[in-house]
XYZ file of C-alpha atoms in Angstrom:
698
model
C 3.032 -26.945 6.617
C 3.820 -25.504 3.184
C 7.501 -24.936 2.470
C 7.136 -21.726 0.472
C 10.783 -21.497 -0.540
C 10.594 -24.964 -2.114
C 7.354 -24.577 -4.030
C 7.666 -20.901 -5.029
C 8.182 -20.688 -8.796
C 8.547 -24.467 -9.103
C 6.158 -24.526 -12.081
C 7.724 -21.517 -13.830
C 10.488 -21.444 -16.440
C 12.010 -18.405 -14.750
C 15.496 -16.895 -14.831
C 16.753 -19.276 -12.163
C 15.580 -22.304 -14.182
C 16.916 -20.805 -17.418
C 20.330 -20.281 -15.887
C 20.400 -23.889 -14.682
C 19.262 -25.459 -17.951
C 20.534 -23.245 -20.759
C 24.089 -22.998 -22.077
C 25.743 -19.849 -20.755
C 25.855 -18.133 -24.166
C 22.186 -18.911 -24.861
C 21.132 -17.711 -21.417
C 22.957 -14.405 -21.893
C 21.370 -13.839 -25.311
C 17.906 -14.652 -23.993
C 18.423 -12.379 -21.002
C 19.450 -9.583 -23.372
C 16.132 -10.044 -25.158
C 14.187 -10.060 -21.895
C 15.996 -7.139 -20.266
C 16.846 -4.949 -23.240
C 14.385 -5.951 -25.953
C 17.092 -7.303 -28.261
C 15.860 -9.454 -31.207
C 15.794 -13.216 -30.606
C 17.368 -15.398 -33.310
C 16.134 -18.838 -34.335
C 19.168 -20.688 -32.984
C 18.570 -19.350 -29.467
C 14.852 -20.175 -29.767
C 15.634 -23.802 -30.688
C 17.919 -24.256 -27.685
C 15.395 -22.612 -25.362
C 12.546 -24.722 -26.776
C 14.440 -27.974 -26.149
C 15.346 -27.009 -22.584
C 11.805 -25.796 -21.903
C 10.321 -29.044 -23.217
C 12.663 -31.243 -21.164
C 11.907 -29.229 -18.028
C 8.138 -29.330 -18.661
C 8.098 -33.095 -19.254
C 10.010 -33.659 -16.023
C 7.263 -31.668 -14.283
C 4.576 -33.926 -15.773
C 3.517 -31.800 -18.776
C 2.237 -33.634 -21.835
C 1.029 -30.655 -23.896
C 1.958 -27.071 -24.642
C -0.154 -24.058 -25.504
C 0.269 -20.470 -26.592
C -1.555 -18.657 -23.801
C -3.001 -15.312 -24.962
C -5.500 -12.568 -24.160
C -8.082 -11.971 -26.889
C -10.300 -8.914 -26.824
C -12.980 -10.875 -24.986
C -11.043 -10.000 -21.813
C -10.312 -13.569 -20.702
C -7.425 -15.877 -21.600
C -7.388 -18.466 -24.364
C -5.394 -21.595 -25.018
C -5.248 -24.437 -27.559
C -3.374 -27.529 -26.363
C -0.947 -29.467 -28.587
C 0.882 -32.537 -27.309
C 4.651 -32.956 -27.450
C 3.925 -36.313 -29.104
C 5.668 -36.943 -32.442
C 5.033 -40.471 -33.878
C 7.959 -42.240 -35.593
C 7.848 -44.592 -38.555
C 8.352 -47.729 -36.457
C 5.177 -47.322 -34.446
C 6.753 -45.519 -31.509
C 6.737 -41.842 -30.605
C 9.156 -39.219 -29.379
C 8.505 -35.964 -27.568
C 9.461 -32.917 -29.605
C 9.123 -29.144 -29.426
C 10.933 -26.823 -31.830
C 11.999 -23.209 -31.714
C 9.419 -22.434 -34.385
C 6.650 -23.955 -32.242
C 7.865 -21.878 -29.299
C 8.011 -18.612 -31.232
C 4.880 -18.842 -33.348
C 1.463 -20.442 -33.218
C -1.489 -20.297 -35.569
C -4.854 -20.334 -33.817
C -8.110 -19.778 -35.656
C -8.835 -16.050 -35.294
C -12.342 -16.026 -36.758
C -14.262 -16.768 -33.569
C -12.605 -14.132 -31.407
C -13.952 -10.567 -31.237
C -12.110 -8.260 -33.602
C -14.264 -5.137 -33.713
C -14.351 -5.208 -37.505
C -10.627 -5.824 -38.025
C -11.372 -9.237 -39.506
C -14.344 -10.769 -41.275
C -15.648 -14.126 -40.047
C -14.265 -15.946 -43.084
C -10.802 -14.423 -42.559
C -9.741 -17.042 -40.080
C -5.960 -17.004 -39.898
C -4.259 -15.467 -36.890
C -0.880 -15.769 -35.185
C 0.428 -15.979 -31.649
C 3.973 -14.783 -30.941
C 6.039 -15.730 -27.871
C 6.479 -12.987 -25.286
C 9.812 -13.875 -23.626
C 9.425 -11.066 -21.077
C 6.699 -13.043 -19.269
C 7.767 -16.455 -18.007
C 6.325 -19.716 -19.337
C 4.628 -21.870 -16.707
C 2.968 -25.249 -16.248
C -0.751 -25.399 -15.479
C -2.741 -28.635 -15.389
C 0.001 -30.669 -17.154
C 0.235 -28.063 -19.922
C 3.240 -25.851 -20.673
C 1.710 -22.379 -21.077
C 3.696 -19.918 -23.180
C 2.532 -16.283 -22.819
C 2.043 -14.823 -26.281
C 0.770 -11.864 -28.235
C -2.076 -12.442 -30.697
C -2.402 -10.751 -34.082
C -4.334 -11.120 -37.313
C -3.019 -12.413 -40.651
C -2.634 -8.793 -41.727
C -0.733 -7.809 -38.583
C -3.336 -5.977 -36.467
C -3.255 -6.601 -32.721
C -6.218 -8.774 -31.729
C -5.306 -8.933 -28.059
C -4.676 -6.855 -24.951
C -1.026 -7.813 -24.424
C 0.370 -6.354 -27.667
C -0.693 -2.722 -27.056
C 0.383 -3.058 -23.416
C 3.898 -4.110 -24.488
C 3.993 -1.281 -27.023
C 2.979 1.222 -24.331
C 5.693 -0.074 -22.017
C 8.247 0.428 -24.788
C 6.989 3.988 -25.220
C 7.447 4.728 -21.501
C 10.926 3.191 -21.585
C 12.015 5.331 -24.543
C 10.622 8.634 -23.290
C 11.672 8.127 -19.655
C 15.238 7.485 -20.800
C 15.179 10.746 -22.745
C 14.225 12.535 -19.521
C 16.767 10.667 -17.406
C 19.527 11.536 -19.866
C 18.785 15.214 -19.239
C 19.631 14.566 -15.606
C 22.935 13.067 -16.708
C 21.879 9.499 -15.988
C 22.859 6.523 -18.197
C 20.368 4.530 -20.242
C 18.409 2.125 -18.104
C 15.563 -0.312 -18.465
C 12.495 1.660 -17.416
C 9.326 -0.328 -16.790
C 5.842 0.394 -15.568
C 5.177 -1.621 -12.426
C 1.815 -2.852 -11.203
C 0.416 -4.432 -8.067
C -3.217 -5.495 -8.413
C -5.438 -5.810 -5.343
C -8.084 -8.360 -6.310
C -11.432 -8.253 -4.515
C -13.939 -11.111 -4.776
C -16.902 -12.812 -3.104
C -17.130 -16.427 -1.965
C -20.602 -17.932 -1.545
C -21.926 -21.488 -1.036
C -21.950 -23.541 -4.232
C -25.311 -25.184 -3.549
C -27.033 -21.841 -2.981
C -25.377 -20.381 -6.078
C -26.739 -23.207 -8.224
C -30.290 -22.213 -7.241
C -29.837 -18.628 -8.443
C -30.360 -18.526 -12.202
C -29.341 -14.876 -12.305
C -25.981 -15.529 -10.615
C -25.250 -18.510 -12.847
C -26.044 -16.694 -16.101
C -24.978 -13.103 -15.379
C -22.626 -13.211 -12.383
C -24.847 -10.914 -10.303
C -28.161 -11.063 -8.485
C -30.765 -9.327 -10.610
C -33.230 -9.609 -7.719
C -32.878 -9.703 -3.954
C -33.913 -7.759 -0.862
C -31.087 -6.481 1.311
C -29.996 -8.862 4.080
C -31.231 -8.240 7.623
C -27.617 -7.602 8.538
C -25.256 -6.143 5.955
C -21.960 -4.361 6.510
C -23.286 -1.662 8.835
C -21.572 -3.094 11.924
C -18.221 -2.830 10.135
C -17.149 -6.132 11.649
C -16.184 -8.138 8.578
C -13.310 -5.953 7.372
C -10.032 -7.554 8.511
C -12.069 -9.914 10.697
C -11.166 -13.519 11.444
C -11.359 -15.527 8.211
C -13.973 -18.284 8.429
C -12.474 -21.819 8.302
C -13.988 -22.796 4.939
C -12.609 -19.672 3.308
C -9.247 -20.105 5.001
C -8.863 -23.603 3.544
C -9.623 -22.206 0.099
C -7.106 -19.406 0.571
C -4.388 -21.830 1.681
C -4.849 -23.955 -1.432
C -4.948 -20.819 -3.579
C -1.689 -19.578 -2.058
C 0.051 -22.894 -2.749
C -1.088 -22.955 -6.381
C -0.179 -19.328 -6.998
C 3.215 -19.591 -5.311
C 4.084 -22.611 -7.460
C 3.212 -20.460 -10.499
C 5.512 -17.691 -9.266
C 2.634 -15.372 -8.373
C 3.756 -13.439 -5.317
C 0.456 -13.610 -3.406
C 1.285 -11.579 -0.325
C -1.795 -10.293 1.492
C -5.220 -11.830 2.065
C -8.036 -10.550 4.248
C -11.762 -10.077 4.650
C -13.116 -7.048 2.838
C -15.895 -4.698 3.932
C -18.950 -6.578 2.670
C -20.023 -9.923 4.140
C -18.549 -12.846 2.145
C -16.153 -10.431 0.399
C -12.373 -10.904 0.444
C -9.165 -9.555 -1.095
C -5.853 -10.923 -2.305
C -2.904 -8.666 -3.162
C 0.457 -9.595 -4.740
C 3.867 -7.927 -4.608
C 4.668 -5.467 -7.407
C 6.248 -6.630 -10.643
C 6.495 -5.256 -14.173
C 3.094 -4.463 -15.671
C 3.192 -7.185 -18.295
C 3.905 -10.004 -15.857
C 1.597 -8.499 -13.224
C -1.365 -8.625 -15.593
C -0.565 -12.164 -16.758
C -0.369 -13.215 -13.113
C -3.630 -11.482 -12.208
C -5.430 -13.322 -15.011
C -3.966 -16.571 -13.685
C -5.097 -15.627 -10.186
C -8.684 -15.058 -11.302
C -8.711 -18.383 -13.148
C -7.375 -20.243 -10.098
C -9.872 -18.517 -7.803
C -12.790 -19.714 -9.891
C -11.437 -23.245 -10.211
C -10.292 -23.893 -6.647
C -13.386 -22.489 -4.933
C -15.365 -25.572 -5.988
C -12.921 -27.780 -4.061
C -14.337 -26.237 -0.911
C -18.035 -26.121 -1.791
C -17.784 -22.457 -2.744
C -18.192 -20.279 -5.822
C -15.940 -17.286 -6.469
C -17.801 -14.251 -7.812
C -15.671 -11.710 -9.665
C -18.546 -9.539 -10.887
C -18.147 -5.907 -9.846
C -21.556 -5.741 -8.149
C -23.005 -9.181 -7.422
C -25.230 -7.936 -4.582
C -27.341 -4.803 -4.385
C -26.996 -2.630 -1.306
C -23.562 -3.780 -0.174
C -20.115 -2.953 -1.499
C -19.059 -4.223 -4.880
C -15.603 -5.454 -5.833
C -12.795 -3.518 -7.450
C -9.276 -4.272 -8.601
C -7.006 -1.473 -7.417
C -4.240 -0.882 -9.928
C -1.154 0.266 -7.996
C 1.020 1.809 -10.703
C 4.502 3.302 -10.762
C 7.559 3.387 -13.013
C 11.017 2.159 -12.145
C 14.471 2.459 -13.729
C 16.494 -0.724 -13.165
C 14.377 -1.374 -10.111
C 14.609 2.158 -8.666
C 11.205 3.772 -8.191
C 11.008 7.079 -10.082
C 7.930 8.141 -8.102
C 9.633 7.959 -4.725
C 9.698 11.550 -3.411
C 12.546 10.919 -0.965
C 12.970 12.909 2.229
C 12.698 16.323 0.511
C 10.308 16.214 -2.454
C 10.622 19.969 -3.065
C 14.338 19.524 -3.646
C 13.964 16.338 -5.703
C 13.662 17.815 -9.186
C 13.664 14.489 -10.995
C 10.769 13.275 -8.862
C 8.869 16.504 -9.519
C 9.307 16.071 -13.268
C 7.875 12.550 -13.181
C 5.114 13.561 -10.751
C 4.074 16.417 -12.993
C 4.147 14.015 -15.924
C 1.560 11.847 -14.186
C -0.629 14.846 -13.304
C -0.553 16.071 -16.890
C -1.247 12.587 -18.281
C -4.269 12.009 -16.044
C -5.718 15.453 -16.739
C -5.201 15.322 -20.500
C -6.583 11.784 -20.854
C -9.064 11.542 -17.988
C -11.823 10.374 -20.325
C -9.673 7.568 -21.735
C -8.849 6.425 -18.211
C -12.543 6.382 -17.342
C -13.295 4.430 -20.528
C -10.542 1.922 -19.752
C -12.454 0.960 -16.591
C -15.906 1.026 -18.208
C -18.077 -2.084 -18.193
C -21.679 -3.032 -17.600
C -20.813 -4.433 -14.176
C -18.606 -1.567 -13.091
C -21.343 0.982 -13.817
C -23.226 -0.385 -10.787
C -20.159 0.135 -8.571
C -18.644 3.496 -9.499
C -19.946 6.385 -7.460
C -21.977 4.216 -5.099
C -20.262 5.322 -1.862
C -18.103 2.195 -2.048
C -15.863 3.081 -4.979
C -14.550 6.229 -6.605
C -16.983 8.397 -8.523
C -17.010 8.350 -12.305
C -15.112 11.665 -12.192
C -11.356 11.208 -12.554
C -9.256 13.262 -10.137
C -5.899 12.960 -8.343
C -5.287 12.863 -4.599
C -1.768 13.913 -3.567
C -1.945 14.159 0.217
C -0.977 17.040 2.467
C 2.768 17.111 1.904
C 2.749 16.848 -1.897
C -0.207 19.181 -2.122
C 1.808 21.764 -0.182
C 4.680 21.272 -2.636
C 2.327 21.779 -5.573
C 0.753 24.884 -4.029
C 4.189 26.385 -3.408
C 5.309 25.690 -6.971
C 2.117 27.100 -8.467
C 2.673 30.195 -6.341
C 6.011 30.505 -8.171
C 8.349 29.884 -5.330
C 9.212 27.946 -2.242
C 8.236 30.714 0.181
C 6.211 29.370 3.024
C 6.999 25.744 2.207
C 8.973 23.543 4.540
C 9.621 19.867 4.064
C 7.470 18.036 6.571
C 9.410 16.528 9.437
C 8.721 12.860 10.057
C 6.371 12.639 13.010
C 6.825 9.962 15.634
C 3.552 8.382 16.693
C 3.303 7.959 20.465
C 0.217 6.011 21.536
C 0.623 6.898 25.194
C 1.351 3.387 26.435
C 4.929 2.652 27.443
C 4.972 -0.945 26.204
C 3.751 0.024 22.715
C 6.467 0.905 20.204
C 6.807 4.337 18.665
C 6.809 4.516 14.890
C 7.101 7.077 12.120
C 3.970 8.532 10.629
C 3.616 8.346 6.831
C 3.938 11.575 4.917
C 0.492 11.187 3.338
C -2.860 9.787 4.423
C -4.989 7.548 2.219
C -8.100 8.738 0.408
C -10.413 5.854 -0.384
C -12.816 8.104 -2.288
C -10.219 9.167 -4.871
C -10.011 7.325 -8.180
C -6.292 8.109 -8.596
C -4.487 8.511 -5.287
C -0.790 8.933 -4.468
C 0.092 6.451 -1.718
C 3.714 7.249 -0.879
C 5.649 6.057 -3.929
C 2.976 4.974 -6.395
C -0.476 5.872 -7.641
C -3.488 3.709 -6.889
C -5.986 3.743 -9.763
C -9.120 2.541 -8.012
C -11.631 2.692 -10.858
C -11.103 -0.729 -12.489
C -13.609 -3.395 -11.514
C -12.781 -6.823 -10.154
C -13.536 -8.691 -13.377
C -11.483 -6.537 -15.752
C -8.230 -7.245 -17.576
C -5.936 -4.474 -16.330
C -4.084 -4.292 -19.638
C -6.558 -1.660 -20.867
C -6.027 0.743 -17.967
C -2.259 0.327 -17.985
C -2.003 0.766 -21.747
C -3.745 4.134 -21.379
C -1.683 5.125 -18.336
C 1.629 4.185 -19.929
C 0.898 5.883 -23.243
C -0.381 9.075 -21.638
C 2.706 9.148 -19.395
C 4.970 8.647 -22.414
C 3.284 11.673 -24.003
C 3.954 13.853 -20.921
C 7.595 12.768 -20.735
C 8.083 13.350 -24.457
C 6.799 16.909 -24.172
C 9.208 17.590 -21.317
C 12.143 16.104 -23.248
C 11.205 18.010 -26.419
C 11.110 21.270 -24.454
C 14.324 20.766 -22.457
C 16.689 18.915 -24.789
C 17.741 22.183 -26.432
C 18.334 23.947 -23.130
C 21.818 25.010 -22.088
C 22.966 22.422 -19.488
C 23.901 25.289 -17.199
C 20.272 26.478 -17.268
C 18.669 23.039 -17.138
C 17.600 23.082 -13.492
C 16.065 26.539 -13.759
C 14.221 25.754 -17.006
C 13.064 22.348 -15.755
C 11.644 23.937 -12.616
C 9.903 26.588 -14.700
C 8.407 23.815 -16.872
C 7.179 22.011 -13.752
C 5.515 25.162 -12.398
C 3.904 25.983 -15.730
C 2.544 22.474 -16.164
C 1.122 22.400 -12.649
C -0.734 25.647 -13.266
C -2.172 24.246 -16.480
C -3.372 21.022 -14.854
C -4.163 21.889 -11.249
C -7.910 21.306 -11.866
C -7.366 17.522 -11.762
C -6.014 17.659 -8.170
C -8.664 17.123 -5.513
C -7.868 16.061 -1.950
C -11.395 16.095 -0.551
C -14.286 13.655 -0.249
C -15.088 12.202 -3.651
C -18.436 10.930 -2.350
C -19.654 14.401 -1.394
C -22.511 15.692 -3.618
C -20.843 19.090 -3.863
C -17.766 17.533 -5.504
C -19.827 16.691 -8.573
C -20.804 20.343 -8.881
C -17.237 21.510 -8.267
C -15.884 19.041 -10.842
C -18.325 20.396 -13.425
C -17.105 23.931 -12.721
C -13.537 22.727 -13.247
C -14.479 21.192 -16.585
C -13.819 17.599 -15.553
C -15.688 14.849 -17.373
C -18.382 12.852 -15.567
C -19.333 9.830 -17.686
C -21.627 7.865 -15.410
C -22.277 4.955 -17.743
C -20.247 2.850 -20.135
C -22.421 4.124 -22.971
C -21.385 7.685 -22.086
C -17.699 6.820 -21.617
C -16.798 4.711 -24.653
C -17.159 7.314 -27.440
C -13.948 9.010 -26.281
C -12.080 6.195 -28.050
C -13.228 7.824 -31.286
C -11.898 11.283 -30.411
C -9.119 12.550 -32.656
C -7.123 13.320 -29.520
C -7.203 9.638 -28.566
C -6.271 8.495 -32.053
C -3.329 10.886 -32.175
C -2.040 9.738 -28.785
C -1.932 6.049 -29.622
C -0.689 6.514 -33.168
C 2.102 8.885 -32.092
C 3.684 6.141 -29.979
C 2.771 3.194 -32.190
C 0.592 1.663 -29.488
C -2.616 1.335 -31.504
C -3.476 2.270 -35.053
C -6.728 4.092 -35.684
C -8.285 0.822 -36.873
C -7.037 -1.058 -33.798
C -8.331 1.652 -31.464
C -11.746 1.742 -33.118
C -11.908 -2.050 -32.896
C -11.532 -1.816 -29.105
C -14.408 0.638 -29.000
C -16.577 -1.682 -31.101
C -15.747 -4.758 -29.011
C -16.434 -3.006 -25.687
C -19.670 -1.511 -27.023
C -20.910 -4.812 -28.404
C -20.051 -6.649 -25.183
C -21.912 -4.029 -23.127
C -25.027 -4.402 -25.255
C -24.886 -8.187 -25.181
C -24.536 -8.269 -21.403
C -27.526 -5.972 -20.880
C -29.525 -8.090 -23.325
C -28.656 -11.269 -21.406
C -29.569 -9.655 -18.085
C -32.887 -8.462 -19.492
C -33.742 -11.919 -20.819
C -32.854 -13.564 -17.513
C -34.972 -11.039 -15.593
C -37.998 -11.632 -17.788
C -37.624 -15.400 -17.586
C -37.180 -15.454 -13.802
C -40.096 -13.079 -13.278
C -42.486 -15.194 -15.328
C -41.311 -18.691 -14.379
C -39.810 -18.316 -10.917
C -41.164 -15.345 -8.987
C -44.736 -14.815 -10.214
C -45.747 -18.471 -9.714
C -44.372 -18.375 -6.159
C -46.120 -15.105 -5.295
C -49.396 -16.270 -6.849
C -49.139 -19.566 -4.947
C -48.700 -17.703 -1.673
C -51.553 -15.331 -2.498
C -53.735 -18.374 -3.183
C -52.739 -19.890 0.156
C -53.661 -16.652 1.933
C -57.002 -16.441 0.099
C -57.793 -20.067 0.916
C -56.905 -19.397 4.520
C -59.269 -16.438 4.681
C -62.076 -18.523 3.159
C -61.342 -21.379 5.551
C -61.574 -19.061 8.555
C -64.870 -17.653 7.344
C -66.271 -21.069 6.508
C -65.419 -22.238 10.008
C -67.764 -19.594 11.334
C -65.125 -17.897 13.466
C -65.813 -14.347 14.570
C -62.120 -13.484 14.691
C -61.251 -10.653 12.318
C -59.371 -11.490 9.084
C -58.469 -7.918 8.228
C -54.714 -8.550 8.465
C -54.882 -11.523 6.122
C -57.064 -9.545 3.740
C -54.600 -6.616 3.804
C -51.767 -9.045 3.050
C -53.755 -10.512 0.171
C -54.401 -7.036 -1.201
C -50.669 -6.291 -1.029
C -49.838 -9.491 -2.862
C -52.420 -8.942 -5.585
C -51.380 -5.312 -5.983
C -47.754 -6.436 -6.128
C -48.566 -8.962 -8.856
C -50.141 -6.148 -10.892
C -47.084 -3.943 -10.318
C -44.759 -6.747 -11.394
C -46.709 -7.355 -14.588
C -46.722 -3.642 -15.393
C -42.958 -3.387 -14.806
C -42.405 -6.570 -16.810
C -44.243 -5.068 -19.785
C -42.053 -1.955 -19.508
C -38.913 -4.094 -19.697
C -40.353 -6.037 -22.613
C -41.082 -2.794 -24.477
C -37.558 -1.534 -23.845
C -36.118 -4.843 -25.063
C -38.302 -4.758 -28.159
C -37.287 -1.174 -28.928
C -33.579 -1.946 -28.707
C -33.928 -4.748 -31.273
C -35.038 -2.179 -33.819
C -31.897 -0.072 -33.308
C -29.047 -0.938 -35.681
C -26.312 1.412 -34.467
C -24.424 -0.115 -31.500
C -23.817 3.241 -29.800
C -27.507 4.105 -29.999
C -28.267 0.671 -28.583
C -25.901 1.330 -25.714
C -27.510 4.707 -25.024
C -30.945 3.077 -24.973
C -29.734 0.274 -22.729
C -28.067 2.674 -20.285
C -30.852 5.232 -20.038
C -34.052 3.260 -20.794
C -33.509 -0.470 -20.418
C -31.535 -0.480 -17.162
C -33.924 1.919 -15.338
C -36.841 -0.288 -16.448
C -35.002 -3.365 -15.169
C -34.384 -1.627 -11.862
C -38.108 -0.877 -11.497
C -38.934 -4.523 -12.202
C -36.426 -5.605 -9.612
C -37.962 -3.335 -6.994
C -41.484 -4.691 -7.568
C -40.296 -8.289 -7.167
C -38.096 -7.477 -4.169
C -41.059 -5.828 -2.437
C -42.808 -9.205 -2.558
C -39.842 -11.150 -1.157
C -40.239 -9.706 2.336
C -43.958 -10.560 2.604
C -44.002 -13.951 0.854
C -43.648 -17.118 2.896
C -40.025 -18.211 3.183
C -41.102 -21.772 2.386
C -42.508 -20.658 -0.951
C -39.834 -18.137 -1.966
C -38.116 -19.953 -4.855
C -34.483 -18.795 -4.522
C -31.946 -18.337 -1.717
C -32.112 -14.892 -0.149
C -29.188 -12.593 0.549
C -29.239 -13.889 4.125
C -28.576 -17.413 2.795
C -25.956 -16.379 0.247
C -23.820 -14.064 2.349
C -23.888 -15.617 5.814
C -22.673 -19.194 6.074
C -20.259 -21.238 8.199
């Protein structure tokens, strides 16, 4: 039995450990840096470095690394030992404040989107004291930012931290108008991570899964998710053992893994942590994904984090539950009477304005080659960004837009009585959930459901935070000159005016309904269905002005993100196309031809035996196989032409457009021709595990 209280945070240099191991004065100075953003001096860094080293060595660490998030979307680390040889042939273990604060990895091999040339190799990592150091695999990992020699951000953490500072500054301006003292305001995040677990031996036989993370071919399983029996069902023993080990590892790393359950699709699962500040939450989610991939092999499994590994069943998302809190108090909590809670209304309206004004940036922040297969597929939100508020808040908004409170009454809490005496009564929530909405209010936070399972959430939260800072700044700019005696009246007028201007983004209906797409177009909402369509909004002057106004990203840094995402999209499609062509020629066609030959030989054998039994069924099957082989070759040539055409295109955006609208449809047609043969080819000859094998196991 795991003793959670003993192992939780045992491998983390957290505040509790700091307080135990640091001198009181040093601890207070470091805490001031962590809590208030005060500068950290070298003397404090040296003391912290020594204590951190001693603690890490006691825990078995031999090396340290600056752990950072390059633009590739994963994490990176270079390990250096604590070893310091002495002149007499011995060695001591050392770690200085300078080594804690700054590292110097080679920056030339990381994507930079044109910020750096290949020969310009120098880069720097800088300690982020607001995210705790931890020990992983005998290595002390120090969360850091990553920048170029000339100071540009080459990572995802730096702009996230800048956006959090922007929210803090602008939220405090708003709070001061309500007569509240300066507080530490942070964006908070809870990330619900969905994933698939499949047998390792079957995975190894699927070249497409190994090389691309998704099945490029495969007929739907005989039984999918239509019985709706997997969701919240009993967790199979093999998976449960994996989840127990995962919990232990994550708890030791201070990751507050809270909820685990089966998801809707067969072999699909979810893990959700408790909320924490956005910076730490994203670091911890990246750690979680790494541990999932690593630990699955201990149980004969493979963890798939691709957004759409299997056609025809639900893909995987990563729901980004986002709010903002002042010294731990949630600013998006409506309280018992939201209509009378003016401060809440101001922050709510700020979110509505932010999402409406920067809907295209939010869509782009969740854009990827994998996620394009998931969004809008009756399993995830559509590619149209909208906000769901629920009945009670929607009534508040309608009343405010109507310029008054007439007809509005705060909803009384309803007691749910299930009609059985022994069952307890309980209070009904003030709002339902809308699983078809990309941005839904869920009681005291917003759930941004667009991001895919494989994404680094720093992108989405950087956009959210910066757009929110913009909304709050506009409110503060408008109200700071108001007479305090008129503040409430003018603030309420501002709220009403802003709601009228941005009410188009509010939609409480079924996001899967075909008519919503038409309605959204009438409202003027963007509908970027592919990554190629979504990414150009990074180049819009509106986007540049937003990020530059708050010092989150320079124009060059923003454009670099666009270039990196675009290049990655094109490379992924290219890899998928190459794998499809290779598997078609070397895996599927030989198997189908072999089966067709067996059928033909069987027909000839029957006829040679002089039997009078009809062979029409065998001959019809042979015709289907031969016709299918022709169809496959025709579709294969179409994919080859599309791949050849894209090589001749130099501009990356044009390549992306071609990949999205020519290459991918051609690949889909090739898939269909091969899949049509799977269900008529002998199981003994079919060369790869089917969906039935991959998704249903003990």
